[in-house]
């Protein structure tokens, strides 16, 4: 397979041998028998190896919030690579690391102003879990070693993340995982909440499941609870009205840290910088990645309440390293340059406000699919949508995956998880592009 002549100048020649690359979270054999190769991207579109244009309904993997190929971000990365390619972050610093942390802290809820850098969502999650354990120990509560996640949660693929995560396939092959982890129930309830817009009405009381675990384990053994405010990877599960507030209250009552995993919901996806602001609930830590650099350079981060930092840092001897954790590429100069430029683009173009302004149009378009064939639920918030399909009997996931393949053939990139179609377009999408996504899905589903 080679690129067509007109695309060749912009794109690398496509290799004939696809065997060496072991593709992540991919049906390798299926892909390699019929590759879907992307070679260029600009604004709302990808270009495929065979010169087709594909409308990006998923912001890459929920990360390209400002759209593709933004000149300001590209230039910032190029300039930084030329000026200083790398600098260590252990016992050394570079200016953009501090500036990036300050800019991120400007966007987080007040007081969440200490920023630890990682290189992905998975690393951000594992960093947050470790910080939680350190904090509890530093404040004299070292018996608090349990970590609580939620069923259907996705927190990346590190051992910490899959342990607190609640996706069976991500856990079952990998041994005993972290010890001392438990899970509260998920909130997905089609019987009561199907076809809800924004937060579904029923289910705030599911937060009380944390009280059950407190009764079982005792609060004195629990360090932290981690949840996605809106679960993305398991199919856009929006929290019931009042659920997150109740979870916050229970954590406060028992001295348990609350971590919001905002790897997907951060940077405008819900029309606000973070879901914490959208739901008016301030956690103790926020994990983030993806949109932080508009997907251009890998970067993750944890925003912590200042008291967490102070407790760990001031509890250590002077001149000693306080937190025995970090990555070679924490606060990588290229990632910082990309993040600073990205945050400028978000601000200058008011992209979070744009997402808020498009929310109801997006919701109308997706909820208009209610009567399309096989649709058993539509749920939307901000510029995220989930369309749940009735599975083909005996062939779970096939209906949605077939829709993904057909949409790609028709020039629209969607994402599927189980039998759920998840949509999360760049925040620069316009109304006609929203219509195109909805119409393409309607055609595909009704033709099935
Ligand atoms: C909520 C959440 N946490 C963590 C991750 C893991 O991020 P990464 O793939 O960058 O490690 C993801 C990825 O989709 C995510 O959605």
Short mmCIF file of C-alpha atoms and ligand atoms in Angstrom, two decimals:
data_model
loop_
_atom_site.label_atom_id
_atom_site.label_comp_id
_atom_site.label_asym_id
_atom_site.label_seq_id
_atom_site.Cartn_x
_atom_site.Cartn_y
_atom_site.Cartn_z
CA UNK A 1 0.00 0.00 0.00
CA UNK A 2 1.44 3.39 -0.97
CA UNK A 3 0.24 6.96 -0.68
CA UNK A 4 -1.32 8.43 -3.84
CA UNK A 5 0.84 10.91 -5.76
CA UNK A 6 -0.99 14.02 -4.55
CA UNK A 7 -0.67 13.04 -0.87
CA UNK A 8 2.91 11.86 -1.12
CA UNK A 9 4.54 15.22 -0.52
CA UNK A 10 2.63 15.74 2.74
CA UNK A 11 2.71 12.19 4.04
CA UNK A 12 5.24 9.43 4.49
CA UNK A 13 5.13 6.50 2.14
CA UNK A 14 3.07 3.77 3.72
CA UNK A 15 5.10 0.65 4.50
CA UNK A 16 4.17 -2.63 2.88
CA UNK A 17 4.97 -4.61 6.00
CA UNK A 18 2.58 -3.98 8.88
CA UNK A 19 3.60 -6.98 10.95
CA UNK A 20 6.09 -5.50 13.43
CA UNK A 21 3.89 -2.88 15.06
CA UNK A 22 1.83 -4.55 17.81
CA UNK A 23 -1.07 -2.16 17.85
CA UNK A 24 -2.55 -1.14 21.21
CA UNK A 25 -6.22 -1.79 22.03
CA UNK A 26 -6.68 -2.96 18.44
CA UNK A 27 -7.94 -6.06 16.69
CA UNK A 28 -4.51 -6.44 15.03
CA UNK A 29 -5.51 -9.13 12.53
CA UNK A 30 -8.66 -7.33 11.48
CA UNK A 31 -6.80 -4.05 11.05
CA UNK A 32 -3.88 -5.50 9.16
CA UNK A 33 -6.21 -7.29 6.77
CA UNK A 34 -7.92 -3.97 5.88
CA UNK A 35 -5.82 -1.07 7.23
CA UNK A 36 -7.31 2.29 8.04
CA UNK A 37 -4.30 4.53 7.73
CA UNK A 38 -4.31 8.25 8.53
CA UNK A 39 -1.55 10.35 6.99
CA UNK A 40 -2.45 14.00 7.59
CA UNK A 41 -4.81 16.12 9.67
CA UNK A 42 -6.08 19.69 9.55
CA UNK A 43 -8.77 21.35 11.65
CA UNK A 44 -11.80 18.99 11.68
CA UNK A 45 -10.47 16.43 9.22
CA UNK A 46 -8.04 13.60 8.73
CA UNK A 47 -6.68 12.55 5.36
CA UNK A 48 -6.40 8.83 4.72
CA UNK A 49 -3.63 7.02 2.84
CA UNK A 50 -5.86 6.78 -0.19
CA UNK A 51 -6.53 10.50 -0.24
CA UNK A 52 -9.98 10.52 1.38
CA UNK A 53 -11.09 13.14 3.90
CA UNK A 54 -12.52 11.92 7.20
CA UNK A 55 -14.49 14.16 9.57
CA UNK A 56 -13.10 13.72 13.07
CA UNK A 57 -16.03 12.99 15.38
CA UNK A 58 -13.75 11.93 18.24
CA UNK A 59 -11.04 14.61 18.50
CA UNK A 60 -8.55 11.83 17.78
CA UNK A 61 -8.89 9.95 21.05
CA UNK A 62 -10.74 12.69 22.97
CA UNK A 63 -7.64 14.88 22.88
CA UNK A 64 -7.55 17.25 19.91
CA UNK A 65 -9.94 19.78 21.43
CA UNK A 66 -8.76 22.74 19.34
CA UNK A 67 -8.77 20.78 16.08
CA UNK A 68 -5.80 19.51 14.12
CA UNK A 69 -2.67 21.22 12.88
CA UNK A 70 -3.07 24.50 14.75
CA UNK A 71 -0.21 26.71 13.50
CA UNK A 72 0.46 28.35 16.87
CA UNK A 73 0.93 25.01 18.60
CA UNK A 74 3.01 23.59 15.75
CA UNK A 75 5.31 26.60 15.84
CA UNK A 76 5.70 26.51 19.61
CA UNK A 77 6.82 22.88 19.41
CA UNK A 78 9.20 23.57 16.54
CA UNK A 79 10.73 26.59 18.28
CA UNK A 80 11.15 24.72 21.55
CA UNK A 81 12.81 21.75 19.84
CA UNK A 82 15.30 24.12 18.26
CA UNK A 83 15.95 26.11 21.46
CA UNK A 84 16.17 23.35 24.05
CA UNK A 85 15.17 19.81 23.22
CA UNK A 86 15.24 18.36 26.70
CA UNK A 87 16.00 19.34 30.26
CA UNK A 88 15.82 17.13 33.33
CA UNK A 89 13.11 17.90 35.86
CA UNK A 90 14.85 16.15 38.77
CA UNK A 91 16.73 18.75 40.84
CA UNK A 92 16.70 21.04 37.77
CA UNK A 93 14.08 23.24 36.18
CA UNK A 94 13.24 25.15 33.04
CA UNK A 95 11.01 28.22 32.84
CA UNK A 96 8.19 26.77 30.77
CA UNK A 97 7.57 24.00 33.33
CA UNK A 98 6.74 26.57 35.99
CA UNK A 99 4.76 28.72 33.59
CA UNK A 100 2.72 25.74 32.41
CA UNK A 101 1.91 24.75 35.98
CA UNK A 102 0.76 28.30 36.74
CA UNK A 103 -1.43 28.43 33.64
CA UNK A 104 -3.04 25.10 34.49
CA UNK A 105 -3.61 26.23 38.08
CA UNK A 106 -5.40 29.29 36.66
CA UNK A 107 -7.96 26.91 35.15
CA UNK A 108 -8.49 24.52 38.06
CA UNK A 109 -10.88 25.28 40.93
CA UNK A 110 -9.46 27.69 43.55
CA UNK A 111 -6.89 26.12 45.82
CA UNK A 112 -6.05 23.26 43.43
CA UNK A 113 -2.83 24.98 42.58
CA UNK A 114 -0.03 22.44 42.88
CA UNK A 115 0.63 20.65 39.61
CA UNK A 116 2.62 17.43 39.20
CA UNK A 117 3.58 16.47 35.62
CA UNK A 118 3.44 13.06 33.97
CA UNK A 119 3.27 11.94 30.33
CA UNK A 120 -0.13 10.36 29.91
CA UNK A 121 -3.45 9.85 31.61
CA UNK A 122 -2.30 6.50 32.96
CA UNK A 123 0.75 8.06 34.56
CA UNK A 124 -1.31 10.93 35.92
CA UNK A 125 -3.64 8.44 37.58
CA UNK A 126 -0.86 6.36 39.10
CA UNK A 127 0.80 9.58 40.29
CA UNK A 128 -2.42 10.74 41.96
CA UNK A 129 -2.90 7.39 43.70
CA UNK A 130 0.67 7.50 45.00
CA UNK A 131 0.31 11.11 46.14
CA UNK A 132 -2.86 10.10 48.01
CA UNK A 133 -0.99 7.37 49.88
CA UNK A 134 1.93 9.68 50.65
CA UNK A 135 -0.39 12.40 51.89
CA UNK A 136 -2.27 10.12 54.24
CA UNK A 137 1.00 8.88 55.67
CA UNK A 138 2.42 12.41 55.99
CA UNK A 139 -0.59 13.51 57.99
CA UNK A 140 -0.24 10.60 60.37
CA UNK A 141 -2.91 8.39 58.78
CA UNK A 142 -0.58 5.77 57.35
CA UNK A 143 -3.14 2.99 57.85
CA UNK A 144 -5.20 4.54 55.08
CA UNK A 145 -3.87 2.41 52.24
CA UNK A 146 -7.04 1.33 50.47
CA UNK A 147 -7.93 2.84 47.12
CA UNK A 148 -11.51 2.84 45.91
CA UNK A 149 -12.58 2.96 42.28
CA UNK A 150 -15.89 2.42 40.56
CA UNK A 151 -17.29 -0.31 38.36
CA UNK A 152 -17.03 0.66 34.67
CA UNK A 153 -14.34 3.20 35.50
CA UNK A 154 -11.39 3.64 33.12
CA UNK A 155 -8.23 5.08 34.56
CA UNK A 156 -5.65 4.02 32.01
CA UNK A 157 -3.52 0.94 31.92
CA UNK A 158 -0.91 1.19 34.66
CA UNK A 159 -1.29 -1.33 37.45
CA UNK A 160 -2.78 1.37 39.68
CA UNK A 161 -5.19 2.46 36.99
CA UNK A 162 -6.44 -1.02 36.09
CA UNK A 163 -6.77 -1.89 39.78
CA UNK A 164 -9.10 1.01 40.54
CA UNK A 165 -10.61 0.72 37.07
CA UNK A 166 -13.73 -1.31 36.58
CA UNK A 167 -13.47 -2.88 33.13
CA UNK A 168 -13.26 -6.63 33.27
CA UNK A 169 -11.14 -7.20 30.14
CA UNK A 170 -8.60 -4.64 31.29
CA UNK A 171 -8.23 -6.48 34.60
CA UNK A 172 -8.81 -10.20 34.11
CA UNK A 173 -5.59 -11.01 32.23
CA UNK A 174 -3.23 -9.23 34.57
CA UNK A 175 -3.02 -11.17 37.76
CA UNK A 176 -3.92 -9.97 41.19
CA UNK A 177 -3.41 -6.25 40.56
CA UNK A 178 -2.96 -3.89 43.52
CA UNK A 179 -3.99 -5.26 46.87
CA UNK A 180 -6.54 -3.45 49.01
CA UNK A 181 -8.65 -1.99 46.22
CA UNK A 182 -12.44 -2.01 46.19
CA UNK A 183 -15.13 -0.55 43.95
CA UNK A 184 -18.38 1.29 44.34
CA UNK A 185 -21.24 0.57 41.96
CA UNK A 186 -21.50 2.25 38.58
CA UNK A 187 -24.34 4.63 37.85
CA UNK A 188 -25.53 3.34 34.47
CA UNK A 189 -29.27 2.70 34.69
CA UNK A 190 -31.16 2.51 31.44
CA UNK A 191 -34.35 1.33 33.14
CA UNK A 192 -34.73 4.72 34.82
CA UNK A 193 -32.54 7.12 32.88
CA UNK A 194 -32.67 6.23 29.17
CA UNK A 195 -32.57 9.20 26.76
CA UNK A 196 -31.54 11.72 29.40
CA UNK A 197 -30.01 15.02 28.41
CA UNK A 198 -27.19 16.12 30.72
CA UNK A 199 -27.36 14.61 34.19
CA UNK A 200 -29.95 11.84 34.54
CA UNK A 201 -32.58 12.30 37.23
CA UNK A 202 -32.18 9.01 39.06
CA UNK A 203 -29.32 7.57 41.03
CA UNK A 204 -27.78 10.14 43.41
CA UNK A 205 -28.17 7.56 46.15
CA UNK A 206 -25.67 5.29 44.37
CA UNK A 207 -23.01 7.48 45.96
CA UNK A 208 -24.05 5.94 49.27
CA UNK A 209 -22.36 2.77 48.10
CA UNK A 210 -19.21 4.38 49.44
CA UNK A 211 -20.78 4.23 52.91
CA UNK A 212 -21.14 0.47 52.39
CA UNK A 213 -17.40 0.18 51.77
CA UNK A 214 -16.68 2.39 54.77
CA UNK A 215 -18.78 0.04 56.86
CA UNK A 216 -16.96 -2.96 55.42
CA UNK A 217 -13.36 -1.70 55.61
CA UNK A 218 -13.58 1.20 58.08
CA UNK A 219 -12.73 4.72 56.95
CA UNK A 220 -9.42 4.58 58.80
CA UNK A 221 -8.13 2.20 56.10
CA UNK A 222 -9.27 4.18 53.05
CA UNK A 223 -6.95 6.71 51.40
CA UNK A 224 -8.87 7.87 48.35
CA UNK A 225 -11.73 7.38 45.94
CA UNK A 226 -11.20 7.96 42.23
CA UNK A 227 -14.00 8.46 39.70
CA UNK A 228 -14.40 9.97 36.28
CA UNK A 229 -16.97 12.77 36.62
CA UNK A 230 -18.30 11.56 33.25
CA UNK A 231 -17.04 8.10 32.40
CA UNK A 232 -15.89 8.26 28.80
CA UNK A 233 -14.27 5.03 27.73
CA UNK A 234 -17.07 2.85 29.05
CA UNK A 235 -19.61 4.64 26.99
CA UNK A 236 -20.35 8.16 28.20
CA UNK A 237 -21.90 7.61 31.62
CA UNK A 238 -23.10 10.91 32.99
CA UNK A 239 -23.44 11.26 36.76
CA UNK A 240 -26.99 11.44 38.13
CA UNK A 241 -28.10 14.82 39.49
CA UNK A 242 -26.53 15.32 42.93
CA UNK A 243 -24.37 12.18 42.78
CA UNK A 244 -20.95 13.84 42.78
CA UNK A 245 -21.93 16.28 45.54
CA UNK A 246 -23.02 13.35 47.67
CA UNK A 247 -19.77 11.53 47.00
CA UNK A 248 -17.89 14.68 48.11
CA UNK A 249 -19.92 14.85 51.33
CA UNK A 250 -19.23 11.22 52.18
CA UNK A 251 -15.50 11.65 51.51
CA UNK A 252 -15.45 14.74 53.74
CA UNK A 253 -17.26 12.93 56.50
CA UNK A 254 -14.66 10.17 56.54
CA UNK A 255 -11.39 11.94 55.72
CA UNK A 256 -11.15 10.22 52.32
CA UNK A 257 -9.55 12.04 49.39
CA UNK A 258 -11.68 12.48 46.29
CA UNK A 259 -9.87 12.28 42.94
CA UNK A 260 -11.61 13.30 39.72
CA UNK A 261 -10.08 11.66 36.68
CA UNK A 262 -10.62 14.41 34.12
CA UNK A 263 -8.41 13.01 31.38
CA UNK A 264 -11.42 13.25 29.06
CA UNK A 265 -13.57 15.90 30.71
CA UNK A 266 -10.74 18.41 31.20
CA UNK A 267 -10.07 21.35 28.89
CA UNK A 268 -13.51 22.33 27.80
CA UNK A 269 -15.20 19.09 26.85
CA UNK A 270 -18.18 19.97 29.08
CA UNK A 271 -18.15 23.69 28.28
CA UNK A 272 -16.02 24.59 31.31
CA UNK A 273 -12.32 24.13 31.97
CA UNK A 274 -13.03 21.06 34.10
CA UNK A 275 -16.03 18.94 35.06
CA UNK A 276 -15.38 20.02 38.65
CA UNK A 277 -16.66 23.47 37.69
CA UNK A 278 -19.49 22.12 35.58
CA UNK A 279 -20.81 20.02 38.48
CA UNK A 280 -19.76 22.52 41.13
CA UNK A 281 -17.86 19.91 43.13
CA UNK A 282 -14.25 20.49 44.12
CA UNK A 283 -12.24 17.30 44.46
CA UNK A 284 -8.87 17.01 46.22
CA UNK A 285 -7.01 16.07 43.06
CA UNK A 286 -7.72 16.25 39.34
CA UNK A 287 -5.91 14.05 36.85
CA UNK A 288 -5.64 15.38 33.32
CA UNK A 289 -3.87 14.67 30.00
CA UNK A 290 -5.03 14.61 26.36
CA UNK A 291 -6.41 18.14 25.77
CA UNK A 292 -3.61 19.65 27.81
CA UNK A 293 -1.44 19.78 24.67
CA UNK A 294 -4.25 19.33 22.16
CA UNK A 295 -2.93 15.81 21.70
CA UNK A 296 0.28 17.03 20.08
CA UNK A 297 2.92 15.98 22.61
CA UNK A 298 2.26 13.40 25.34
CA UNK A 299 1.63 15.08 28.69
CA UNK A 300 -0.35 14.32 31.82
CA UNK A 301 -0.71 16.16 35.09
CA UNK A 302 -2.22 16.00 38.56
CA UNK A 303 -3.64 19.15 40.13
CA UNK A 304 -3.62 18.91 43.92
CA UNK A 305 -5.13 20.98 46.67
CA UNK A 306 -2.35 23.07 48.16
CA UNK A 307 -2.79 21.41 51.54
CA UNK A 308 -1.81 18.07 50.03
CA UNK A 309 1.44 19.54 48.71
CA UNK A 310 2.12 21.42 51.93
CA UNK A 311 1.54 18.37 54.10
CA UNK A 312 3.93 16.21 52.09
CA UNK A 313 6.55 18.89 51.45
CA UNK A 314 6.59 20.54 54.86
CA UNK A 315 6.50 17.18 56.59
CA UNK A 316 9.89 16.30 55.09
CA UNK A 317 13.32 17.35 56.32
CA UNK A 318 14.80 20.49 54.72
CA UNK A 319 16.82 19.83 51.56
CA UNK A 320 15.42 16.32 51.28
CA UNK A 321 13.43 15.07 48.31
CA UNK A 322 9.85 15.10 49.52
CA UNK A 323 8.06 12.93 46.97
CA UNK A 324 9.89 9.90 45.63
CA UNK A 325 8.11 9.90 42.33
CA UNK A 326 8.59 11.40 38.87
CA UNK A 327 9.37 10.61 35.26
CA UNK A 328 12.32 11.35 32.98
CA UNK A 329 9.89 13.25 30.83
CA UNK A 330 7.90 15.04 33.56
CA UNK A 331 7.45 18.62 32.31
CA UNK A 332 9.22 17.82 29.03
CA UNK A 333 10.09 21.13 27.32
CA UNK A 334 8.25 20.21 24.12
CA UNK A 335 5.15 19.22 26.07
CA UNK A 336 5.27 22.45 28.08
CA UNK A 337 5.67 24.54 24.93
CA UNK A 338 2.75 22.69 23.36
CA UNK A 339 0.63 23.10 26.49
CA UNK A 340 1.27 26.83 26.76
CA UNK A 341 0.37 27.39 23.12
CA UNK A 342 -2.68 25.15 23.44
CA UNK A 343 -3.99 27.00 26.48
CA UNK A 344 -3.56 30.27 24.58
CA UNK A 345 -5.59 28.93 21.66
CA UNK A 346 -8.34 27.77 24.03
CA UNK A 347 -8.41 31.19 25.67
CA UNK A 348 -8.14 33.37 22.58
CA UNK A 349 -10.84 31.48 20.72
CA UNK A 350 -12.98 30.92 23.82
CA UNK A 351 -13.26 27.28 22.85
CA UNK A 352 -14.72 26.21 26.19
CA UNK A 353 -17.44 28.81 25.71
CA UNK A 354 -17.91 27.61 22.15
CA UNK A 355 -18.49 24.06 23.42
CA UNK A 356 -21.07 25.40 25.89
CA UNK A 357 -22.78 27.33 23.09
CA UNK A 358 -23.01 24.26 20.85
CA UNK A 359 -24.15 21.90 23.59
CA UNK A 360 -27.89 22.07 22.93
CA UNK A 361 -27.47 21.86 19.13
CA UNK A 362 -25.25 18.82 19.55
CA UNK A 363 -27.75 17.28 21.98
CA UNK A 364 -30.69 17.90 19.62
CA UNK A 365 -28.80 16.30 16.73
CA UNK A 366 -27.91 13.19 18.70
CA UNK A 367 -31.23 12.83 20.48
CA UNK A 368 -32.79 13.03 17.03
CA UNK A 369 -31.39 9.52 16.55
CA UNK A 370 -33.71 8.17 19.23
CA UNK A 371 -35.91 6.50 16.63
CA UNK A 372 -33.08 5.14 14.47
CA UNK A 373 -32.89 1.35 14.36
CA UNK A 374 -31.27 -0.49 17.30
CA UNK A 375 -30.85 2.68 19.40
CA UNK A 376 -31.70 1.98 23.05
CA UNK A 377 -30.25 5.13 24.58
CA UNK A 378 -28.82 8.52 23.70
CA UNK A 379 -27.03 10.58 26.34
CA UNK A 380 -25.25 13.88 25.95
CA UNK A 381 -23.47 16.54 27.94
CA UNK A 382 -21.21 19.29 26.67
CA UNK A 383 -19.70 18.03 23.42
CA UNK A 384 -19.80 14.38 24.45
CA UNK A 385 -22.43 11.96 23.29
CA UNK A 386 -23.14 8.29 23.78
CA UNK A 387 -25.48 6.29 21.56
CA UNK A 388 -26.15 2.84 22.93
CA UNK A 389 -27.23 0.11 20.53
CA UNK A 390 -29.07 -3.12 21.10
CA UNK A 391 -26.37 -5.80 20.77
CA UNK A 392 -26.70 -8.46 18.08
CA UNK A 393 -27.71 -11.60 20.01
CA UNK A 394 -24.61 -13.67 20.77
CA UNK A 395 -22.29 -11.09 19.17
CA UNK A 396 -21.72 -8.29 21.64
CA UNK A 397 -19.80 -5.27 20.28
CA UNK A 398 -20.31 -6.28 16.63
CA UNK A 399 -23.18 -3.93 15.86
CA UNK A 400 -21.26 -0.88 17.04
CA UNK A 401 -17.97 -1.95 15.47
CA UNK A 402 -19.71 -2.49 12.12
CA UNK A 403 -21.14 1.02 12.44
CA UNK A 404 -17.62 2.32 13.08
CA UNK A 405 -16.31 0.63 9.92
CA UNK A 406 -19.21 1.88 7.82
CA UNK A 407 -18.89 5.42 9.18
CA UNK A 408 -15.19 5.42 8.35
CA UNK A 409 -16.01 4.29 4.79
CA UNK A 410 -18.41 7.22 4.57
CA UNK A 411 -15.82 9.67 5.83
CA UNK A 412 -16.75 10.07 9.50
CA UNK A 413 -14.59 8.92 12.40
CA UNK A 414 -16.55 7.72 15.41
CA UNK A 415 -15.46 5.63 18.38
CA UNK A 416 -17.12 2.60 19.84
CA UNK A 417 -16.87 0.82 23.14
CA UNK A 418 -18.93 -2.29 23.61
CA UNK A 419 -22.15 -1.55 21.73
CA UNK A 420 -21.97 2.14 22.47
CA UNK A 421 -20.97 4.81 19.96
CA UNK A 422 -19.07 7.62 21.69
CA UNK A 423 -18.75 11.03 20.07
CA UNK A 424 -16.43 13.78 21.26
CA UNK A 425 -15.58 16.08 18.36
CA UNK A 426 -13.05 18.90 18.50
CA UNK A 427 -14.60 21.98 20.09
CA UNK A 428 -14.20 23.86 16.79
CA UNK A 429 -16.88 21.73 15.13
CA UNK A 430 -19.64 23.65 13.36
CA UNK A 431 -23.34 22.92 13.12
CA UNK A 432 -23.22 21.49 9.60
CA UNK A 433 -20.53 19.05 10.71
CA UNK A 434 -22.65 18.00 13.69
CA UNK A 435 -25.53 17.41 11.26
CA UNK A 436 -23.28 15.36 9.01
CA UNK A 437 -22.24 13.07 11.87
CA UNK A 438 -25.84 12.54 12.94
CA UNK A 439 -27.10 11.96 9.39
CA UNK A 440 -24.32 9.50 8.64
CA UNK A 441 -25.16 7.53 11.77
CA UNK A 442 -28.87 7.57 10.97
CA UNK A 443 -28.24 6.21 7.47
CA UNK A 444 -25.92 3.50 8.74
CA UNK A 445 -28.19 2.35 11.55
CA UNK A 446 -31.36 2.39 9.49
CA UNK A 447 -29.69 0.48 6.65
CA UNK A 448 -28.63 -2.29 9.04
C1 LIG B 1 -10.54 8.89 32.29
C2 LIG B 1 -9.26 8.40 31.71
N1 LIG B 1 -8.21 8.20 32.52
C3 LIG B 1 -7.04 7.77 32.06
C4 LIG B 1 -6.85 7.51 30.72
C5 LIG B 1 -5.55 7.00 30.23
O1 LIG B 1 -4.91 7.95 29.48
P1 LIG B 1 -3.64 7.52 28.58
O2 LIG B 1 -4.19 6.67 27.48
O3 LIG B 1 -3.09 8.84 28.12
O4 LIG B 1 -2.70 6.79 29.46
C6 LIG B 1 -7.92 7.71 29.84
C7 LIG B 1 -7.77 7.44 28.41
O5 LIG B 1 -8.69 7.47 27.64
C8 LIG B 1 -9.16 8.15 30.35
O6 LIG B 1 -10.21 8.31 29.55
#
